[in-house]
Short mmCIF file of C-alpha atoms and ligand atoms in Angstrom, two decimals:
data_model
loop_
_atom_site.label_atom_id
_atom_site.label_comp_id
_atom_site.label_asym_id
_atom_site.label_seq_id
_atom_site.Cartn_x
_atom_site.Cartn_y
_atom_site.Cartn_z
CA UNK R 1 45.83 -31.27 -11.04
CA UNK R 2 45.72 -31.78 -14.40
CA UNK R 3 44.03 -29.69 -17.17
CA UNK R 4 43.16 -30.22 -20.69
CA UNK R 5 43.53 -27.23 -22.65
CA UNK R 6 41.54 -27.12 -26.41
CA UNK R 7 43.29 -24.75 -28.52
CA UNK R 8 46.36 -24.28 -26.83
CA UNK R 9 48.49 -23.55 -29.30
CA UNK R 10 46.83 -20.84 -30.34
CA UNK R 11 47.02 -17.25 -29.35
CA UNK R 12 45.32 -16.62 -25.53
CA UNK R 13 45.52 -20.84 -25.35
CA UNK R 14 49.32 -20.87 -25.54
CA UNK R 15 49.57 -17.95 -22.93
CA UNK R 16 47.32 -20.16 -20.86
CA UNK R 17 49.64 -22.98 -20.95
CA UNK R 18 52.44 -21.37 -20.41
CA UNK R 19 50.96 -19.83 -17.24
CA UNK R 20 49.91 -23.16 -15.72
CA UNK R 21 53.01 -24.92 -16.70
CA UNK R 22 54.54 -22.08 -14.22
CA UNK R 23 51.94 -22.79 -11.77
CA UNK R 24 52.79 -26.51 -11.57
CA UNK R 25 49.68 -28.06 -13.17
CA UNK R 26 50.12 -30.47 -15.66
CA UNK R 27 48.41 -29.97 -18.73
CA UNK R 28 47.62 -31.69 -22.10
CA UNK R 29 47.07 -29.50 -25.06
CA UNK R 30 44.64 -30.73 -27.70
CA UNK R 31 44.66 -28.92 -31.19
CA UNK R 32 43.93 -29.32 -34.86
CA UNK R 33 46.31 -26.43 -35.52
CA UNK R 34 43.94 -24.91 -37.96
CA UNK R 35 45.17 -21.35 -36.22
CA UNK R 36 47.44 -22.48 -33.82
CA UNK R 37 51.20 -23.35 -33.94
CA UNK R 38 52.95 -26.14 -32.16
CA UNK R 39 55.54 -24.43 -31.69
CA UNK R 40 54.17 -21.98 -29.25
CA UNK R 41 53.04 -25.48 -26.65
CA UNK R 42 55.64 -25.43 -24.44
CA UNK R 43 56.09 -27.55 -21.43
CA UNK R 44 53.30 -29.64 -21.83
CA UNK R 45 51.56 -32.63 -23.97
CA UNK R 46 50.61 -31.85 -27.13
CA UNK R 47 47.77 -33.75 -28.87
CA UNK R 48 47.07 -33.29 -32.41
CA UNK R 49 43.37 -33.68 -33.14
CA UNK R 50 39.82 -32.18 -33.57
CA UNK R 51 36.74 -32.18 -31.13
CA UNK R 52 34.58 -33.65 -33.95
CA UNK R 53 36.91 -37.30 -33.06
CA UNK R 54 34.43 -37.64 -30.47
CA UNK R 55 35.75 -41.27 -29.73
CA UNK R 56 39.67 -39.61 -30.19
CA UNK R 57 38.21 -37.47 -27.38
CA UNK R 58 36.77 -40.53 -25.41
CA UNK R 59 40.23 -42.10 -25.40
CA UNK R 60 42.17 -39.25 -24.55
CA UNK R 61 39.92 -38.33 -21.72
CA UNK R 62 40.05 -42.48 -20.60
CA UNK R 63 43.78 -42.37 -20.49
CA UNK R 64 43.99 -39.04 -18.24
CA UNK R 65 41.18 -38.26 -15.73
CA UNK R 66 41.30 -34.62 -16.32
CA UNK R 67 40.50 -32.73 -13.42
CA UNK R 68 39.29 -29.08 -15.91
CA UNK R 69 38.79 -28.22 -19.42
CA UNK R 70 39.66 -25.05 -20.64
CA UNK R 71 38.02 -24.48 -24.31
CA UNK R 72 39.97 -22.06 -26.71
CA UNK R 73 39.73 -23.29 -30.01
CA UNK R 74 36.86 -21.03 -32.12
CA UNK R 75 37.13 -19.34 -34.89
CA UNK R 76 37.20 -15.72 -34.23
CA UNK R 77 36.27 -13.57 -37.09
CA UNK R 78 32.52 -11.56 -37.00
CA UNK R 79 32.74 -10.73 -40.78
CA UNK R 80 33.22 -14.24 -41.46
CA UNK R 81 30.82 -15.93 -39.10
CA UNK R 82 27.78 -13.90 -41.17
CA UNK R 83 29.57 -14.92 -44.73
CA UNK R 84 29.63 -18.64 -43.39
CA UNK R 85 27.59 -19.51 -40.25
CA UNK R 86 27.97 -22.84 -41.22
CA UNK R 87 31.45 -23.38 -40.69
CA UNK R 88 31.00 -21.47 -36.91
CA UNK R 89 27.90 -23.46 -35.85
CA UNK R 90 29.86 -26.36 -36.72
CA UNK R 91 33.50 -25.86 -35.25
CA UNK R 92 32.41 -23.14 -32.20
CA UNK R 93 28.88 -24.67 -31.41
CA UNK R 94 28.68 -28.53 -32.73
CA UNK R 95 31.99 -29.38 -31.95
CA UNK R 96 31.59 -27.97 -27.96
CA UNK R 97 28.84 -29.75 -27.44
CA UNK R 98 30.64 -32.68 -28.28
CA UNK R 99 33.49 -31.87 -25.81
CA UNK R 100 30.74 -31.25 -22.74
CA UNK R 101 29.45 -34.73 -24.37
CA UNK R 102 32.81 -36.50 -23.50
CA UNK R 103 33.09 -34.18 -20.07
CA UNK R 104 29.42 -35.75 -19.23
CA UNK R 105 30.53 -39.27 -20.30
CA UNK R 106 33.61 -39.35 -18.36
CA UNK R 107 32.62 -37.25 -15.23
CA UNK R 108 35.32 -34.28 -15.94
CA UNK R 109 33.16 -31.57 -13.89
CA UNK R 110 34.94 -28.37 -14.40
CA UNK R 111 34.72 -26.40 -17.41
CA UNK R 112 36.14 -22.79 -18.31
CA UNK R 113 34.66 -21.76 -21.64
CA UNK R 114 35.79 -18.64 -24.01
CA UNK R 115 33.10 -16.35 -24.11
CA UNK R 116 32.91 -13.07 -25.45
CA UNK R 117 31.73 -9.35 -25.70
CA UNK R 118 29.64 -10.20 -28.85
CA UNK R 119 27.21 -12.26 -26.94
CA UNK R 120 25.52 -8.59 -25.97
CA UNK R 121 25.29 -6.95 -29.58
CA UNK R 122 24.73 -3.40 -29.80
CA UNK R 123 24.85 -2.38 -26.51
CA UNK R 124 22.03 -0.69 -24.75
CA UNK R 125 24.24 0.86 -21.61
CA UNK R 126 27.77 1.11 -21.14
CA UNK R 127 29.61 -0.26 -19.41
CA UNK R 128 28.55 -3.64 -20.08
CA UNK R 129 27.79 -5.89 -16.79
CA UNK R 130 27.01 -9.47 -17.08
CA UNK R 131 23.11 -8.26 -16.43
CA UNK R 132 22.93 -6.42 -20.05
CA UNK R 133 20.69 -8.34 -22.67
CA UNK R 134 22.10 -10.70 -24.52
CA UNK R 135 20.99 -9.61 -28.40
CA UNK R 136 24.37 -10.86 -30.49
CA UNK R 137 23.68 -9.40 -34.33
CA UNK R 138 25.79 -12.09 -36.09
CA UNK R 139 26.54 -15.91 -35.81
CA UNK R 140 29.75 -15.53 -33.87
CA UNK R 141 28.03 -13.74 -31.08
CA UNK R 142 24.90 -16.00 -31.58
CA UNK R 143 27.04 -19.36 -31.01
CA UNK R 144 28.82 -18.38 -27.95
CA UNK R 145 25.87 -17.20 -26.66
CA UNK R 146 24.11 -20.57 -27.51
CA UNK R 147 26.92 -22.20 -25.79
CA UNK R 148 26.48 -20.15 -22.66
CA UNK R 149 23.00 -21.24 -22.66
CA UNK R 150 23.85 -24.85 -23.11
CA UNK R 151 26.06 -25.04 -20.38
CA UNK R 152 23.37 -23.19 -18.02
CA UNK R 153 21.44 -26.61 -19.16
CA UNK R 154 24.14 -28.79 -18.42
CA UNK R 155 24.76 -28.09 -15.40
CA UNK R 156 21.26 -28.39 -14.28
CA UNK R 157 20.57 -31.30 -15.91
CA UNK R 158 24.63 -33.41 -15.45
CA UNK R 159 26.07 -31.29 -13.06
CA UNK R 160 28.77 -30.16 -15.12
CA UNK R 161 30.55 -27.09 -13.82
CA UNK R 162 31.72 -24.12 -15.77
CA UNK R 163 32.38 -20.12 -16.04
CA UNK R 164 31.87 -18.45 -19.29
CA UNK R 165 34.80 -15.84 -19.54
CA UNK R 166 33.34 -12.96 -21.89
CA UNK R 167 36.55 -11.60 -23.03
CA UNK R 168 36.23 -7.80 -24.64
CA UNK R 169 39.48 -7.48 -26.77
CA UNK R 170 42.35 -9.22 -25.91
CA UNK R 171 45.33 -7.79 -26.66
CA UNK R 172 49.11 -7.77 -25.75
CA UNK R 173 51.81 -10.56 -26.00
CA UNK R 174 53.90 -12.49 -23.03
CA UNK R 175 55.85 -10.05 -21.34
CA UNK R 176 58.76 -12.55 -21.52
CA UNK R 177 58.64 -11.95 -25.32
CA UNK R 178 58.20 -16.12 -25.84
CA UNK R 179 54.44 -15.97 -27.22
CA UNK R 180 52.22 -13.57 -28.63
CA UNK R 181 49.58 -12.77 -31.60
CA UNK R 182 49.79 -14.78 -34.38
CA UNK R 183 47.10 -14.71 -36.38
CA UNK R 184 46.71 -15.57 -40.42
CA UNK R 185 44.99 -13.40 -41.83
CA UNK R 186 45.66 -10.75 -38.75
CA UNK R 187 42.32 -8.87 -38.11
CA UNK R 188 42.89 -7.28 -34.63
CA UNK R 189 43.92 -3.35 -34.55
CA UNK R 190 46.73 -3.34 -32.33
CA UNK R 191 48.64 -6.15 -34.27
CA UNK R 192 47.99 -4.12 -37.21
CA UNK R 193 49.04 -1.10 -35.76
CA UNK R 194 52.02 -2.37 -35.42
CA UNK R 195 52.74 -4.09 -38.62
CA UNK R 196 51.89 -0.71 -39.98
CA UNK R 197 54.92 0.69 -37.28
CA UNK R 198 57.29 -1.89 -37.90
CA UNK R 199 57.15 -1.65 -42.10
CA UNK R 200 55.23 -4.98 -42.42
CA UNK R 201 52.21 -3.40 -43.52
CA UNK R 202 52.47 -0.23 -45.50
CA UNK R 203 49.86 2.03 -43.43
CA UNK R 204 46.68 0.92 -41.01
CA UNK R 205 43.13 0.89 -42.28
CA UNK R 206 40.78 3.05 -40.07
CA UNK R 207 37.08 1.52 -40.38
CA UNK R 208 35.22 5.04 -39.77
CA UNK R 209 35.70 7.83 -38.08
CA UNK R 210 32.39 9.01 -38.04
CA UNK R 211 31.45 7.27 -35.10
CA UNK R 212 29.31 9.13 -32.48
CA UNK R 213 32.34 8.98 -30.22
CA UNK R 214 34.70 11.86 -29.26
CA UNK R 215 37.23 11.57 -32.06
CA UNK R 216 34.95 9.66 -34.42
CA UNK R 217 36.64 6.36 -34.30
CA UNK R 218 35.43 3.02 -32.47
CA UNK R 219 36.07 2.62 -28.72
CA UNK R 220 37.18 -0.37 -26.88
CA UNK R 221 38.24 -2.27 -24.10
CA UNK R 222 41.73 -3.62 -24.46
CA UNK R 223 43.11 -6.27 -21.57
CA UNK R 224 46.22 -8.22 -21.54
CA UNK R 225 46.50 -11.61 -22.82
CA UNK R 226 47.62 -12.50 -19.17
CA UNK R 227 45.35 -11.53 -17.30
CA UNK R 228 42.32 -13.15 -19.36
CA UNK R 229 44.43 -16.03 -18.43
CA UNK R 230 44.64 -15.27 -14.58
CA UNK R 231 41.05 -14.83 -14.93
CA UNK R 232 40.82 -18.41 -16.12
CA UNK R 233 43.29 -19.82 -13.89
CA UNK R 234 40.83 -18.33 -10.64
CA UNK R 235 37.29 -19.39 -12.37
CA UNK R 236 38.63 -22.91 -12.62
CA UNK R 237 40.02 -22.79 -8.77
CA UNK R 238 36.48 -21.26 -7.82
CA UNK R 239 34.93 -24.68 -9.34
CA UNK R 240 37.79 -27.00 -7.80
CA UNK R 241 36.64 -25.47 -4.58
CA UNK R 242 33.00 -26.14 -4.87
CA UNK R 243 31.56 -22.71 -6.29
CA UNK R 244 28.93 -22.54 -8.79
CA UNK R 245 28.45 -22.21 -12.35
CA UNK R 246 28.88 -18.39 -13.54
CA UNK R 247 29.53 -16.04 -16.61
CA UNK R 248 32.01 -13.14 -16.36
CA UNK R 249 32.63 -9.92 -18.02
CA UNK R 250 36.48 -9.66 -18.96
CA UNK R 251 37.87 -6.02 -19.52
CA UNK R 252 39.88 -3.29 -17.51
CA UNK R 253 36.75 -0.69 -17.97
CA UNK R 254 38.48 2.05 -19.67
CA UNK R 255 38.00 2.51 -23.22
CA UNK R 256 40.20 3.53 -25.59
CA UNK R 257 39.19 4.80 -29.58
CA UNK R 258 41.71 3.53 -32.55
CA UNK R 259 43.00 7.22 -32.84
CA UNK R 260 44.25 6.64 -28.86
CA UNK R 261 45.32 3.48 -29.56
CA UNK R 262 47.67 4.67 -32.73
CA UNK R 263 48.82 7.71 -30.81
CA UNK R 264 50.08 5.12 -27.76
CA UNK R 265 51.45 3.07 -30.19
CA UNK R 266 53.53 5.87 -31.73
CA UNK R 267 54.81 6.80 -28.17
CA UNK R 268 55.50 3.57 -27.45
CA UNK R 269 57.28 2.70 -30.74
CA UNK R 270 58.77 5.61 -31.44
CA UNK R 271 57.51 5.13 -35.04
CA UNK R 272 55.51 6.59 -37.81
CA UNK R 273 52.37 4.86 -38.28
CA UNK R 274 50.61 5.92 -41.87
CA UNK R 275 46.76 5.51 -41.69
CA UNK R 276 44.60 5.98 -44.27
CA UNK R 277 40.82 6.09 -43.11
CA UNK R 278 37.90 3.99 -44.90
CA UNK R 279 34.45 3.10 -44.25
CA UNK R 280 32.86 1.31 -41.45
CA UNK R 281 33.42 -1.86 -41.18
CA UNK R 282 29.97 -3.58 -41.09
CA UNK R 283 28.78 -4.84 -37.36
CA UNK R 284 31.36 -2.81 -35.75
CA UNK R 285 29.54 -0.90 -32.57
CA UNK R 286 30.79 2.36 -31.45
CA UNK R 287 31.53 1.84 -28.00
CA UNK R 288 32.08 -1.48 -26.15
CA UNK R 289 33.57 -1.09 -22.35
CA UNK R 290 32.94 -4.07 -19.69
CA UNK R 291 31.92 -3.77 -16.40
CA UNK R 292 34.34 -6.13 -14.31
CA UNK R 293 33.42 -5.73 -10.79
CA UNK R 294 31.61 -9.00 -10.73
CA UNK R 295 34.51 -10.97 -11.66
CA UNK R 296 36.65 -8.83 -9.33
CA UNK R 297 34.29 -9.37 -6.31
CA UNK R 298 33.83 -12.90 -6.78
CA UNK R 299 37.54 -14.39 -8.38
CA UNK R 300 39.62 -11.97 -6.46
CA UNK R 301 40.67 -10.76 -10.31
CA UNK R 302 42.94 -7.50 -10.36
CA UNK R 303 44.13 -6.91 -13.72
CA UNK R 304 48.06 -6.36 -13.55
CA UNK R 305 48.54 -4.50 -16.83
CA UNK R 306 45.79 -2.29 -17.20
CA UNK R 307 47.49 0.36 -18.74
CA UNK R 308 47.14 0.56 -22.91
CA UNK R 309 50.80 1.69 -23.12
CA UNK R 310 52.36 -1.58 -20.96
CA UNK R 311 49.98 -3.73 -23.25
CA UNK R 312 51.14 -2.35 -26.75
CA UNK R 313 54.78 -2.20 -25.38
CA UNK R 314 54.50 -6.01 -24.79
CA UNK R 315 53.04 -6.65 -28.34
CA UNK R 316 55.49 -4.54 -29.74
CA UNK R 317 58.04 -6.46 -28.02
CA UNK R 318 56.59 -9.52 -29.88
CA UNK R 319 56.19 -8.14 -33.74
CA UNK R 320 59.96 -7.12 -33.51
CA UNK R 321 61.17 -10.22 -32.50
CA UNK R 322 63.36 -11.37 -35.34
CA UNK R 323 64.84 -7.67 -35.77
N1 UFG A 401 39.94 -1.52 -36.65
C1 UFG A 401 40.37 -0.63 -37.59
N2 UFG A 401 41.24 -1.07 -38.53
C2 UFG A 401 41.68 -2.36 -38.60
C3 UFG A 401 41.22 -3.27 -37.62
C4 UFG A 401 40.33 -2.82 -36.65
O1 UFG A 401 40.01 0.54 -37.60
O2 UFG A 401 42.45 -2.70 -39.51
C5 UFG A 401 39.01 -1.05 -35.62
C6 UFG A 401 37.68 -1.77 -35.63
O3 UFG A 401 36.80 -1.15 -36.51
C7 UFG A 401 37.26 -1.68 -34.18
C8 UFG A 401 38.58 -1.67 -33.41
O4 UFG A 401 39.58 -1.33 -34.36
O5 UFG A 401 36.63 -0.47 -33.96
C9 UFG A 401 38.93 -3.00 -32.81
O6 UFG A 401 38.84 -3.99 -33.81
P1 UFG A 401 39.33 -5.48 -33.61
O7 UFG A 401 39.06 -6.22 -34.89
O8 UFG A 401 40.71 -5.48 -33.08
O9 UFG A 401 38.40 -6.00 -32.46
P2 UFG A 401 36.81 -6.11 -32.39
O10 UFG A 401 36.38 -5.15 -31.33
O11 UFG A 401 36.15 -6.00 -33.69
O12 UFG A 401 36.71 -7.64 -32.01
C10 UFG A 401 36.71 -8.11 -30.72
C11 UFG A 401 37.35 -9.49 -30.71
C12 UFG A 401 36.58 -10.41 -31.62
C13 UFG A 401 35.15 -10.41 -31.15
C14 UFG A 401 34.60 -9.02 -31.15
C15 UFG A 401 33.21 -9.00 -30.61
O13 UFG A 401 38.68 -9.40 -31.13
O14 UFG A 401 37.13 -11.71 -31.57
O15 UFG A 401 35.38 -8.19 -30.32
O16 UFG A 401 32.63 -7.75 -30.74
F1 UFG A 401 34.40 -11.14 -31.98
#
C-alpha cells in the first residue's frame, strides 16, 4: 500500500510518516515546506511542491497510483485566520479542494483529512461528541468545517472516501526523541512551557485566569502526537476495508487547565517555570474536552499515552535535545 502524505514534514505529518514507514507502507511525502522541515521526512519520498500545482499534482498522482491520502498541510493559527481569512480560505480550503479534485480525477478513493476541535466553537456541552453543533467563531474553524462538508458532498456525489479526524490539542513529541514540535513562531502552551523551563524563553504568558473554570485558567484536552497518528493509521484501514465515510472526535477526555499543565511540567522537568499572567487571549473558550467513544467503538482506538505527565516528558525530551 502506498500513501501520499501532504504536509509531512511538518509537525503531526512527520510523526505520521515515521509511523507508517515502521508499519511497512510506502509513502510519498508532498510539501511546500512553508512550516515543515525536510529534515524531519525520513524513510520515505519527499516531493517538494504545493497543492495549488494542480497539474504537479496530476503527474505525481499518474506516476504512483496512491492507494490513501492523508492531508496535513494547513495553517494552524486562530488569531491569524480572523487577521487574514484570505490566506486560510486559500491554502486550508482552495487548495483541498484541489487535492480531492486530483483524488476524483485519478480514482484515489481514500482520504484521511485533519480536522479539528474548532469546527464546534463555543461549546454548548462538554464533553464534545461528534453530535455537538458545528458553530466555528473564526475562519480557521469555518474552513475545516467547510471542508468536512465538502467531503460529505464528495462522497455522495464521486464516491470518494474519507474520515475527518477532529484533533483537540495535540501535543507531545516521538518518544524515540527523533521528531517533535517545531513550530516558527511557536504558539502552543506546552512547547512554550517548556521553552520557558529550559531558559529559551524568559517566563510563559498566561492568557487569563479569570476563566469560569476551577483555577481560572483555560482547560483542555491534550493527546499525544502518536496516537492522533494511530488514529489515522485505523480510519484509513477502516476505508481500505470497505467502511464508510465518517468524522471523529480526537482527545483522551480529561481536561487539564494551563496552571495543571505548568505544575506537570515542573514535576516533570524539575525546573522553574516563571509565568507572568495577561489578558485573554481573544477566541480562546474556557473549556474544550472531546468525547472519544465513537472513534474508540468504531476504529478500535485506545490512546497509549493518555497521561499529561508521559506526554510533556516526551516533549521535554525533544526541546532539550541539543543540551
Ligand atoms: N496559552 C497560554 N499561554 C500561551 C499559549 C497558550 O496561556 O503562551 C493557553 C491558551 O490560552 C489556551 C491553552 O493555553 O487556553 C492552549 O492553547 P494552545 O494555543 O496550545 O491551543 P488552543 O487550544 O488554542 O489550540 C488548539 C490547536 C489549534 C486549534 C485550536 C482550536 O492547537 O490548532 O485548538 O480551538 F486551532
Amino acid at each position: 500500500m502506498h500513501v501520499l502524505v501532504v504536509g509531512g514534514a511538518g509537525y503531526i505529518g512527520s510523526h505520521m510518516v515515521k509511523l507508517l514507514v515502521q508499519r511497512g507502507f510506502k509513502v510519498t511525502v508532498l510539501d511546500n515546506l512553508s512550516a515543515g522541515y525536510r529534515d524531519a521526512v525520513r524513510g520515505a519520498r519527499f516531493v517538494l511542491g504545493d497543492l495549488f500545482e494542480r497539474d504537479a499534482l496530476e503527474d505525481l498522482c499518474r506516476e504512483i497510483r496512491f492507494d490513501g491520502v492523508m492531508h496535513f498541510a494547513s495553517h494552524i493559527q486562530v488569531g491569524e485566520s480572523v487577521r487574514e481569512p484570505a490566506k486560510y480560505y486559500r491554502n486550508n480550503v482552495f487548495k483541498t479542494q484541489n487535492l480531492l479534485d486530483v483524488m476524483v480525477a485519478r480514482r484515489v478513493r481514500c482520504f484521511i483529512f485533519s480536522s479539528t476541535a474548532a469546527i464546534f466553537g463555543e461549546p454548548v456541552r462538554i464533553p464534545i461528541d461528534e453530535e455537538h453543533p458545528k458553530q466555528p467563531i473564526n475562519p480557521y474553524g469555518r474552513g475545516k468545517w467547510m471542508v468536512e462538508q465538502m467531503l460529505e458532498d464528495y462522497d455522495t456525489a464521486y464516491g470518494l472516501k474519507s474520515v475527518s479526524l477532529r484533533y483537540f490539542n495535540a501535543a507531545g513529541a516521538d518518544p524515540d526523541g527523533e521528531l517533535g514540535e517545531r513550530h516558527d513562531p511557536e504558539t502552543h502552551l506546552i512547547p512554550l512551557v517548556l521553552q520557558a523551563a529550559s531558559g529559551r524563553r524568559p517566563y510563559l504568558t498566561v492568557f487569563g485566569n479569570d476563566y469560569d473554570t476551577p483555577d481560572g485558567t483555560c482547560i483542555r484536552d491534550y493527546i499525544h502526537v502518536n496516537d492522533l497518528c494511530e488514529a489515522h493509521l485505523l480510519a484509513l484501514q477502516r476505508l481500505w476495508e470497505g467502511g464508510n465515510s465518517a468524522a471523529y472526535n480526537l482527545g483522551n477526555g480529561n481536561g487539564f487547565s494551563v496552571q495543571e499543565v505548568i505544575a506537570t511540567a515542573r514535576q516533570v522537568t524539575g525546573r522553574e517555570i516563571p509565568v507572568q499572567y495577561s489578558a485573554r487571549r481573544p477566541g480562546d473558550p474556557a473549556r474544550l474536552v472531546a468525547d472519544s467513544r465513537r472513534a474508540q467503538a468504531e476504529l478500535g482506538w485506545t490512546p497509549r499515552y493518555a497521561d499529561l505527565a508521559t506526554i510533556i516528558a516526551h516533549a521535554w525530551r525533544w526541546e532539550t535535545r541539543d543540551s
